[in-house]
PDB file of C-alpha atoms in Angstrom:
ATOM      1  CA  UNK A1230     102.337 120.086 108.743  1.00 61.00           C
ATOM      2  CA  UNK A1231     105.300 120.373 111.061  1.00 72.00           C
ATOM      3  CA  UNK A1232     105.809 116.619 112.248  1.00 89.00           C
ATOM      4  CA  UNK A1233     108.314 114.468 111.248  1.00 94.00           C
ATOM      5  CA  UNK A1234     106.713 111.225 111.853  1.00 95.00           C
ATOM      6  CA  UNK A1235     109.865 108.645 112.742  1.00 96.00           C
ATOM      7  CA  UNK A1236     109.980 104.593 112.753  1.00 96.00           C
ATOM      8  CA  UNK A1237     110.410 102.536 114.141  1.00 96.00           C
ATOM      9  CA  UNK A1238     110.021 103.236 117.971  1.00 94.00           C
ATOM     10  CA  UNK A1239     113.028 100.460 119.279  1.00 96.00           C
ATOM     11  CA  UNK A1240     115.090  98.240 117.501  1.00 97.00           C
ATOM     12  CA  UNK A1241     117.016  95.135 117.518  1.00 98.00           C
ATOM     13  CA  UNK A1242     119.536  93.756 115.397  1.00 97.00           C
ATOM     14  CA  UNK A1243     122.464  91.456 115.650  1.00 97.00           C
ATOM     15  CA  UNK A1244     126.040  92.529 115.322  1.00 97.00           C
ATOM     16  CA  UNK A1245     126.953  92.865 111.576  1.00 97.00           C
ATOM     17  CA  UNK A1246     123.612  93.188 110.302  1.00 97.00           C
ATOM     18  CA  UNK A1247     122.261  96.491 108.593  1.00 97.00           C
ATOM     19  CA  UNK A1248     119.165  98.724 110.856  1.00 98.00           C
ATOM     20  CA  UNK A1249     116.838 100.973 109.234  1.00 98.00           C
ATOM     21  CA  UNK A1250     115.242 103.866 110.367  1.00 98.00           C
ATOM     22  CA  UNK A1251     112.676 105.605 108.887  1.00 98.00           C
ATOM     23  CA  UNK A1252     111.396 109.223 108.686  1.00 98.00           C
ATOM     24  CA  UNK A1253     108.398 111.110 106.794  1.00 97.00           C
ATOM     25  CA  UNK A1254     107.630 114.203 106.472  1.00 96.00           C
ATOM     26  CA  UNK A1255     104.795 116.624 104.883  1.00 92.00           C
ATOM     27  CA  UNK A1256     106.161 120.119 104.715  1.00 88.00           C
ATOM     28  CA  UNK A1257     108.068 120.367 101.844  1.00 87.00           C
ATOM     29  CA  UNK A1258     109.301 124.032 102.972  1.00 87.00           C
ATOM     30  CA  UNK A1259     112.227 121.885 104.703  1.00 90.00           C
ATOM     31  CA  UNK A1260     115.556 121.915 103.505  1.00 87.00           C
ATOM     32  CA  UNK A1261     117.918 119.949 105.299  1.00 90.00           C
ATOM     33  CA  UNK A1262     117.938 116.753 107.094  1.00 94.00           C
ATOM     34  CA  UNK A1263     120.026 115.738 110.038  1.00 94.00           C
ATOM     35  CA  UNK A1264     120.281 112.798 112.250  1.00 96.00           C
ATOM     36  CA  UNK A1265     121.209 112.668 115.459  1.00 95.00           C
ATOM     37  CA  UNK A1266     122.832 110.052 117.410  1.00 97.00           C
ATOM     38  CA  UNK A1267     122.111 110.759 121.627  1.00 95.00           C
ATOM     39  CA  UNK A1268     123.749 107.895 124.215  1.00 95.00           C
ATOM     40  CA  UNK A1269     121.844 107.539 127.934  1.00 90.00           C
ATOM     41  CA  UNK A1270     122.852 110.872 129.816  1.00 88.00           C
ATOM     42  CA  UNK A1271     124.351 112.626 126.975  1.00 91.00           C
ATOM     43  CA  UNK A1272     123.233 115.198 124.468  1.00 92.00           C
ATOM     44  CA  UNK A1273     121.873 114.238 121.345  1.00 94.00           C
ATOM     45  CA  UNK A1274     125.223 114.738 118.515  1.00 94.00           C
ATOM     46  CA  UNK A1275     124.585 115.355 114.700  1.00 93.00           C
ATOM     47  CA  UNK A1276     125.652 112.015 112.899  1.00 95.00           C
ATOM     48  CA  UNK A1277     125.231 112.670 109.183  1.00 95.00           C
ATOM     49  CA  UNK A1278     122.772 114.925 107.096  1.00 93.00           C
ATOM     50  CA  UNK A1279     121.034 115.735 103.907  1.00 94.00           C
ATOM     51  CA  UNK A1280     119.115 118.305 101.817  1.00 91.00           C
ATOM     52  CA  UNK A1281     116.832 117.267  99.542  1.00 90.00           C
ATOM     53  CA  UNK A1282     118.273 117.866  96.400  1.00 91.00           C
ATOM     54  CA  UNK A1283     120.981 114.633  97.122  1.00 92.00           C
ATOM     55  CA  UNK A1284     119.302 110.999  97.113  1.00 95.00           C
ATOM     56  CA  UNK A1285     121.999 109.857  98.973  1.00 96.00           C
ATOM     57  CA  UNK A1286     124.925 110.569 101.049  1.00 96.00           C
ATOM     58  CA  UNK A1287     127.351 108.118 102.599  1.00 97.00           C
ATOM     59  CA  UNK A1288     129.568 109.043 105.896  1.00 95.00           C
ATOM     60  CA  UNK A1289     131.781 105.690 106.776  1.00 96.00           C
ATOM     61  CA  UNK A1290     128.965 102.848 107.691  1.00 97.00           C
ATOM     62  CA  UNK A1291     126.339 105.508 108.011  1.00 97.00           C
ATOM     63  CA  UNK A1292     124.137 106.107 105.141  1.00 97.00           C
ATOM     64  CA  UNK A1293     121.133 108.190 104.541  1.00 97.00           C
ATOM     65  CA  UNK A1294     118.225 107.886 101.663  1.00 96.00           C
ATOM     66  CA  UNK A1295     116.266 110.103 100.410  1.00 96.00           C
ATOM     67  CA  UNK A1296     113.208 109.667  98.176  1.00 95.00           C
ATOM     68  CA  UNK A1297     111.897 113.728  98.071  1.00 94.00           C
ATOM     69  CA  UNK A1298     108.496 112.836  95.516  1.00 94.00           C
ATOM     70  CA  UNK A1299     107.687 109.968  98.292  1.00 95.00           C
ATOM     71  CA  UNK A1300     108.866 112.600 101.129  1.00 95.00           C
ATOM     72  CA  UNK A1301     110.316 109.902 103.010  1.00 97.00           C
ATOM     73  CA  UNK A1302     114.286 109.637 104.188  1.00 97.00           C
ATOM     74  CA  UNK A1303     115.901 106.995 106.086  1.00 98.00           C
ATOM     75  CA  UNK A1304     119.016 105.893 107.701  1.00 98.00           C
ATOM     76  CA  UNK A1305     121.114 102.469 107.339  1.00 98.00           C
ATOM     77  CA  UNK A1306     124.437 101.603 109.049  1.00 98.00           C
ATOM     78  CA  UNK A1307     126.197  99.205 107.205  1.00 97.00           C
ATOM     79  CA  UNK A1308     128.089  96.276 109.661  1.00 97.00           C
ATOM     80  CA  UNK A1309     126.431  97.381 113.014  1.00 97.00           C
ATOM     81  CA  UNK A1310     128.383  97.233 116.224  1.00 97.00           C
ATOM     82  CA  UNK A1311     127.254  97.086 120.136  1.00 97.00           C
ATOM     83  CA  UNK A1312     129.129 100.288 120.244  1.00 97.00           C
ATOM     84  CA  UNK A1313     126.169 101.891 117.857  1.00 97.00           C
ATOM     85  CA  UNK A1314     123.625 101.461 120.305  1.00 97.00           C
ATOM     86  CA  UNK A1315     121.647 104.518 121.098  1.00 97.00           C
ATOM     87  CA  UNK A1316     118.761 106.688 120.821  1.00 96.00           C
ATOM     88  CA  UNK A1317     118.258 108.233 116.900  1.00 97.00           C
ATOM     89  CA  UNK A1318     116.558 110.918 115.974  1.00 96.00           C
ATOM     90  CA  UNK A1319     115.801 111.868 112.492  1.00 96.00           C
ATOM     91  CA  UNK A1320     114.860 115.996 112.117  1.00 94.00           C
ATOM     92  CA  UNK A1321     113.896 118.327 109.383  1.00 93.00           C
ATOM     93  CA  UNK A1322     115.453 121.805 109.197  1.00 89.00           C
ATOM     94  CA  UNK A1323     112.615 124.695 107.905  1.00 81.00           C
ATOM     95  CA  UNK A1324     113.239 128.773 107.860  1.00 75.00           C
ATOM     96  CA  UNK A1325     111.434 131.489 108.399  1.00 65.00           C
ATOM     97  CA  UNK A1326     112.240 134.901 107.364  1.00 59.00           C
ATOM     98  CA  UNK A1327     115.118 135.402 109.751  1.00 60.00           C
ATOM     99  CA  UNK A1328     114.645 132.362 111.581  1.00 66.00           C
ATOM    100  CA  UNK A1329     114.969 128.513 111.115  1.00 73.00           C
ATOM    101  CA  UNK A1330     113.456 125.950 113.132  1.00 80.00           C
ATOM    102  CA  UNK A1331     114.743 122.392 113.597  1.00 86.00           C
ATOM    103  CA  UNK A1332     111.805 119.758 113.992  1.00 89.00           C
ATOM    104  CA  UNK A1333     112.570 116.549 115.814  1.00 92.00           C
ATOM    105  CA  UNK A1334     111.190 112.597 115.400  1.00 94.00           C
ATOM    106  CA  UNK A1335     110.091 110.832 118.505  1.00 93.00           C
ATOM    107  CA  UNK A1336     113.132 108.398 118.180  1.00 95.00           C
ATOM    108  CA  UNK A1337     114.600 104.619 117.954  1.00 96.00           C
ATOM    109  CA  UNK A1338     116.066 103.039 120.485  1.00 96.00           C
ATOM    110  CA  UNK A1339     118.364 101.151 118.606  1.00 97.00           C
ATOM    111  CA  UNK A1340     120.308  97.870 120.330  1.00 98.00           C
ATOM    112  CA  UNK A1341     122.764  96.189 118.746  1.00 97.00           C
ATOM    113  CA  UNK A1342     123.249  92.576 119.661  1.00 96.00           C
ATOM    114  CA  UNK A1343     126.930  91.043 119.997  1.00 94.00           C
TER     115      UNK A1343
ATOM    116  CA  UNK B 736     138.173 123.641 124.481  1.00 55.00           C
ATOM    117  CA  UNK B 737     135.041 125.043 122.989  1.00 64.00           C
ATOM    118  CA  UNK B 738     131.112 123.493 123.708  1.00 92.00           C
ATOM    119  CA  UNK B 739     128.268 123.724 125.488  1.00 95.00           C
ATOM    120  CA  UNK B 740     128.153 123.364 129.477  1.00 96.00           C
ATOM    121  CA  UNK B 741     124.959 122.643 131.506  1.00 96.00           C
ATOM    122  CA  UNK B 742     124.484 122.648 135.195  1.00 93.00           C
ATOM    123  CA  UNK B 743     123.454 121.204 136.835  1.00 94.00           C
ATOM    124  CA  UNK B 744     123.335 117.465 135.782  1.00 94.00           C
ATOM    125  CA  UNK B 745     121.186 116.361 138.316  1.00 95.00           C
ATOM    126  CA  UNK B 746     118.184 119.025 139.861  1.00 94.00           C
ATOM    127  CA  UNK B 747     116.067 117.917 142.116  1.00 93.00           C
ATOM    128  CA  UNK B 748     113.319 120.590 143.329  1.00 90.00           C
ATOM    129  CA  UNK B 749     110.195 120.291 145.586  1.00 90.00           C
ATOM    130  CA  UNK B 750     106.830 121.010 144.291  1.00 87.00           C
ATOM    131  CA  UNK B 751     105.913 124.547 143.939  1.00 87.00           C
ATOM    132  CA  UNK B 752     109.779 125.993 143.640  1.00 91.00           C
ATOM    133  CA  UNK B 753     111.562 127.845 140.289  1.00 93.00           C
ATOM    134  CA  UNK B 754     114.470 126.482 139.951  1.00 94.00           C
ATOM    135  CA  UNK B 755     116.893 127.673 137.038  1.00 96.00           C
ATOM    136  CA  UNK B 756     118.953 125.313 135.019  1.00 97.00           C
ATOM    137  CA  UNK B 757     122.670 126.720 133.249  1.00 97.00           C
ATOM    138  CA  UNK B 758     123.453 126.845 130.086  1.00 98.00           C
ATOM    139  CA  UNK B 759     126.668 128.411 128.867  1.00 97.00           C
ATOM    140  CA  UNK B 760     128.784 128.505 125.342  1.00 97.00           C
ATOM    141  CA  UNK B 761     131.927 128.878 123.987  1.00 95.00           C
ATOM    142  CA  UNK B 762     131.213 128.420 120.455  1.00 92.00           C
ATOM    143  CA  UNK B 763     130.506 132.345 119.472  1.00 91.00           C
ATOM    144  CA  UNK B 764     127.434 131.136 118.261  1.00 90.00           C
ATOM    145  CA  UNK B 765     124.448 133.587 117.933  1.00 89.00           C
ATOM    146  CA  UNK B 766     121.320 131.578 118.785  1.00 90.00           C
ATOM    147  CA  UNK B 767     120.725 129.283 121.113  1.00 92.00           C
ATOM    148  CA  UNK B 768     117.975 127.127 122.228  1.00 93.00           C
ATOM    149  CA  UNK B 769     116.405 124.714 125.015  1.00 96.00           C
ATOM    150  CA  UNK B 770     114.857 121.594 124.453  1.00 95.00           C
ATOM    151  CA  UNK B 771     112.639 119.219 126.969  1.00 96.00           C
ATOM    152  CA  UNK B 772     113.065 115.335 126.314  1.00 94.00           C
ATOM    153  CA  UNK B 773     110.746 112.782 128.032  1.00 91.00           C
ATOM    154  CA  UNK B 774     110.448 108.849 127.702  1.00 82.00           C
ATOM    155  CA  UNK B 775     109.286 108.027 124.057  1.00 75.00           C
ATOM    156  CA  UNK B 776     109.461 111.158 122.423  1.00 80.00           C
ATOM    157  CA  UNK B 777     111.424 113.636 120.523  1.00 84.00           C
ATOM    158  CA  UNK B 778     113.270 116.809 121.644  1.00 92.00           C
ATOM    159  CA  UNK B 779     110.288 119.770 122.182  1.00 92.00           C
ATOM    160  CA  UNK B 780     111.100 123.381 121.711  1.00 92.00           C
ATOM    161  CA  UNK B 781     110.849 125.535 124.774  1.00 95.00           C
ATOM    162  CA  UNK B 782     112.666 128.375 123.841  1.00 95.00           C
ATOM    163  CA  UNK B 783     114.848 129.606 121.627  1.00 92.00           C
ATOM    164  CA  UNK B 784     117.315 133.243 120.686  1.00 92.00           C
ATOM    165  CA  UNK B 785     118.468 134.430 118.182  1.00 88.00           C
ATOM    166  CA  UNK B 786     120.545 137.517 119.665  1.00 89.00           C
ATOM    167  CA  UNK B 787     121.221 138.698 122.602  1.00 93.00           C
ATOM    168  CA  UNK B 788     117.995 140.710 124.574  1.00 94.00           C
ATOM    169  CA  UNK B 789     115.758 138.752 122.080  1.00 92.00           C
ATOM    170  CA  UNK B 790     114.190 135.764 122.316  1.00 93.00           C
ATOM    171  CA  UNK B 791     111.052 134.111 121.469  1.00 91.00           C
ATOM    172  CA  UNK B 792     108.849 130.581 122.572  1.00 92.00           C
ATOM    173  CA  UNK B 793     108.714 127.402 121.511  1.00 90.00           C
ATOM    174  CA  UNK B 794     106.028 124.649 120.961  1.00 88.00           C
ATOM    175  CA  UNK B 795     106.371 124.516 124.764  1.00 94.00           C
ATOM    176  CA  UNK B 796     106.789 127.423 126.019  1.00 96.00           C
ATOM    177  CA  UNK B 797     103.928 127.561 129.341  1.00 96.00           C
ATOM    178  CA  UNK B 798     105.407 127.364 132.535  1.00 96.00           C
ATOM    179  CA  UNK B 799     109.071 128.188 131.676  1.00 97.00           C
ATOM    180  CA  UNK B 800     111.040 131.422 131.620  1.00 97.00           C
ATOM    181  CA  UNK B 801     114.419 132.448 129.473  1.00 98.00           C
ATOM    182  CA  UNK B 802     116.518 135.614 129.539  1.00 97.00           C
ATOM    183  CA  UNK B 803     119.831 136.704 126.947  1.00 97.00           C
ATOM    184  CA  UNK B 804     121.712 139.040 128.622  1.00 97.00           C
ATOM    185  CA  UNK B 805     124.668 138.006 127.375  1.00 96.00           C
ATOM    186  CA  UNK B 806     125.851 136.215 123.662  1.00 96.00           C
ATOM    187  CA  UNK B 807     127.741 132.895 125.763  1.00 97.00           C
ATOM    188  CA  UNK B 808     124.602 132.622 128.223  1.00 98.00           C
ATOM    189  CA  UNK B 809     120.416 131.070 127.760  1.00 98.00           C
ATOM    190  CA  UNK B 810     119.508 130.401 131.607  1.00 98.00           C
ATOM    191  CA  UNK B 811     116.531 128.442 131.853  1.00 98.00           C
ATOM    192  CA  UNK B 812     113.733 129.081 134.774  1.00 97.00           C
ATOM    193  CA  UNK B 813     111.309 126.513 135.250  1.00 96.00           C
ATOM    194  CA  UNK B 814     108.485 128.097 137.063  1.00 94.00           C
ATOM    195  CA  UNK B 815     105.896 126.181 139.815  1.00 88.00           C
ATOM    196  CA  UNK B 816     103.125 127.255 136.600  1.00 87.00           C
ATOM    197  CA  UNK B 817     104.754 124.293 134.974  1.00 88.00           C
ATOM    198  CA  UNK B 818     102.712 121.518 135.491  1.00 87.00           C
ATOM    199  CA  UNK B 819     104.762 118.585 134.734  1.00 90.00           C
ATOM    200  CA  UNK B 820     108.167 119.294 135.186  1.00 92.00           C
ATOM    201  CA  UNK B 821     110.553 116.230 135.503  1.00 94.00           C
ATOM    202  CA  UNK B 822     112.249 115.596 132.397  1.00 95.00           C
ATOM    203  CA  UNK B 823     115.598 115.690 130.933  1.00 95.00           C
ATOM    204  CA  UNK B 824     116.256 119.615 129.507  1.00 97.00           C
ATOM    205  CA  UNK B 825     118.884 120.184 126.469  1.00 96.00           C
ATOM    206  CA  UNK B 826     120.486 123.127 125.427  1.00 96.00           C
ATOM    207  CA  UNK B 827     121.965 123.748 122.149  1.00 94.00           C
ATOM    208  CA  UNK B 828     123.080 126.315 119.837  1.00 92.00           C
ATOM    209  CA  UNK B 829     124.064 127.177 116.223  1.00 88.00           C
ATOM    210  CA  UNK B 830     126.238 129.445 114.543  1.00 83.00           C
ATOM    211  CA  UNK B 831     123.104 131.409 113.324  1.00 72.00           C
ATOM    212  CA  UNK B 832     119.403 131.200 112.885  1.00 59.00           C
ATOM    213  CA  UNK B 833     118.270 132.211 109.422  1.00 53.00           C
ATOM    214  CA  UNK B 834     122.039 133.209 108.412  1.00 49.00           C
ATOM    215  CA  UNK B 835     122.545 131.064 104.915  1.00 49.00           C
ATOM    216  CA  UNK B 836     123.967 128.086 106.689  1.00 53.00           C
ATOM    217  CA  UNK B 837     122.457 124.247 107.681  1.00 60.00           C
ATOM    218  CA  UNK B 838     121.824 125.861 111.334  1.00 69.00           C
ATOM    219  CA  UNK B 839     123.637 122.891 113.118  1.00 81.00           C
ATOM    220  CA  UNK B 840     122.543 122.769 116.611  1.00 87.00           C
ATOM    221  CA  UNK B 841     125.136 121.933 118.880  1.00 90.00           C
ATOM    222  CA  UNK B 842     123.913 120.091 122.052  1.00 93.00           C
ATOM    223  CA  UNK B 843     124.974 120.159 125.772  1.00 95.00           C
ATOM    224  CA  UNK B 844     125.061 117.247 127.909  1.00 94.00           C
ATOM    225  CA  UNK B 845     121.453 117.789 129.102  1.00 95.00           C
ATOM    226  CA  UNK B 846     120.285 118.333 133.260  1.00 96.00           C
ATOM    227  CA  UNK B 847     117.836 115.985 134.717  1.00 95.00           C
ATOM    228  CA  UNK B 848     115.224 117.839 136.838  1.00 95.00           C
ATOM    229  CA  UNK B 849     113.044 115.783 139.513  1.00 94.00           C
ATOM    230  CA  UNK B 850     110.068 117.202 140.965  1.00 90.00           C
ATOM    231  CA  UNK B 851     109.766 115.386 144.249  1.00 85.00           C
TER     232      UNK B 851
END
């Protein structure tokens, strides 16, 4: 299975308070996690990331979890600002003989209220 | 300054035209790839290479043409066999495919093609 199935679709949360987005996955050939963060009209930019062997990894407000028997990862950002409002994408990273392939979620649209 | 450049940002193309959509990089990076984003949904693989002269599809790969002639270069063609064309198109690339590291795609700043 190739998907990364990602959750939710949008998002709304007022300024200060903590979103979560989720991710699941079935391959368990990948092995590495990124997130991207993409703004209207802009190209999507890698935000934090993860490989499996790590439960979790903390980059300034931005955190990711990782639960690798449940297959699931998600992402929190601690005191949310208007300023992190934007698309995410979660994605799982797997290779190939002389390849690797990065699969994408569908997104959240992620608003942060002032 | 190194990244990626795409032109241009705005396409607009009548039905039954190619049109071909830039992508150039500074990065030295071997592989390189383009993506096709649409309301609601994640970033689909059209195309992606690995070296120069090589190249191979994507999940999405109908209607859509690439060439590698050169390392800093992945034009895209979008042919009139392409059913469905308007949609945002993003072009990224990574140090190197398969080569030991995390593969971190770097991303352009996309070019929104309208089929009027």
């Amino acid at each position: 299975q190739q998907q990364v199935k990602q959750s939710p679709q949008s998002l709304i949360v007022q300024k200060g308070g903590i979103p979560i987005i989720n991710c699941a996955y079935e391959n368990t050939a990948f092995d590495y996690f990124p997130w991207y963060q993409q703004f209207p009209g802009k190209g999507p930019a890698l935000l934090i990331a993860i490989r499996p062997d790590v439960s979790e990894k903390k980059e300034g407000r931005f955190t990711i979890s990782f639960n690798k028997s449940a297959k699931q990862f998600s992402l929190h950002i601690m005191d949310s600002q208007p300023g992190d409002s934007a698309t995410y994408f979660c994605a799982a990273k797997v290779r190939y003989s002389s390849a690797s392939k990065i699969i994408f979620g569908s997104g959240t649209r992620l608003s942060i209220r002032p | 300054d190194g990244g990626i450049t795409q032109s241009p940002k705005y396409l607009f193309r009548k039905e039954g035209q190619n049109v071909t959509l830039s992508c150039e990089q500074n990065l030295n990076h071997d592989a390189m790839y383009w993506y096709r984003q649409d309301p609601g949904q994640g970033l689909r693989l059209i195309y992606y290479s690995q070296i120069v002269n090589d190249f191979q599809k994507g999940d999405i790969a109908e209607g859509y043409s690439v060439s590698r002639e050169k390392k800093e270069s992945f034009p895209l063609t979008v042919t009139s066999a392409q059913k469905n064309p308007t949609a945002f198109y993003l072009c990224a690339s990574s140090l190197g495919a398969g080569q030991g590291t995390d593969n971190e795609q770097f991303f352009g700043p996309g070019t929104r093609l309208t089929v009027l």
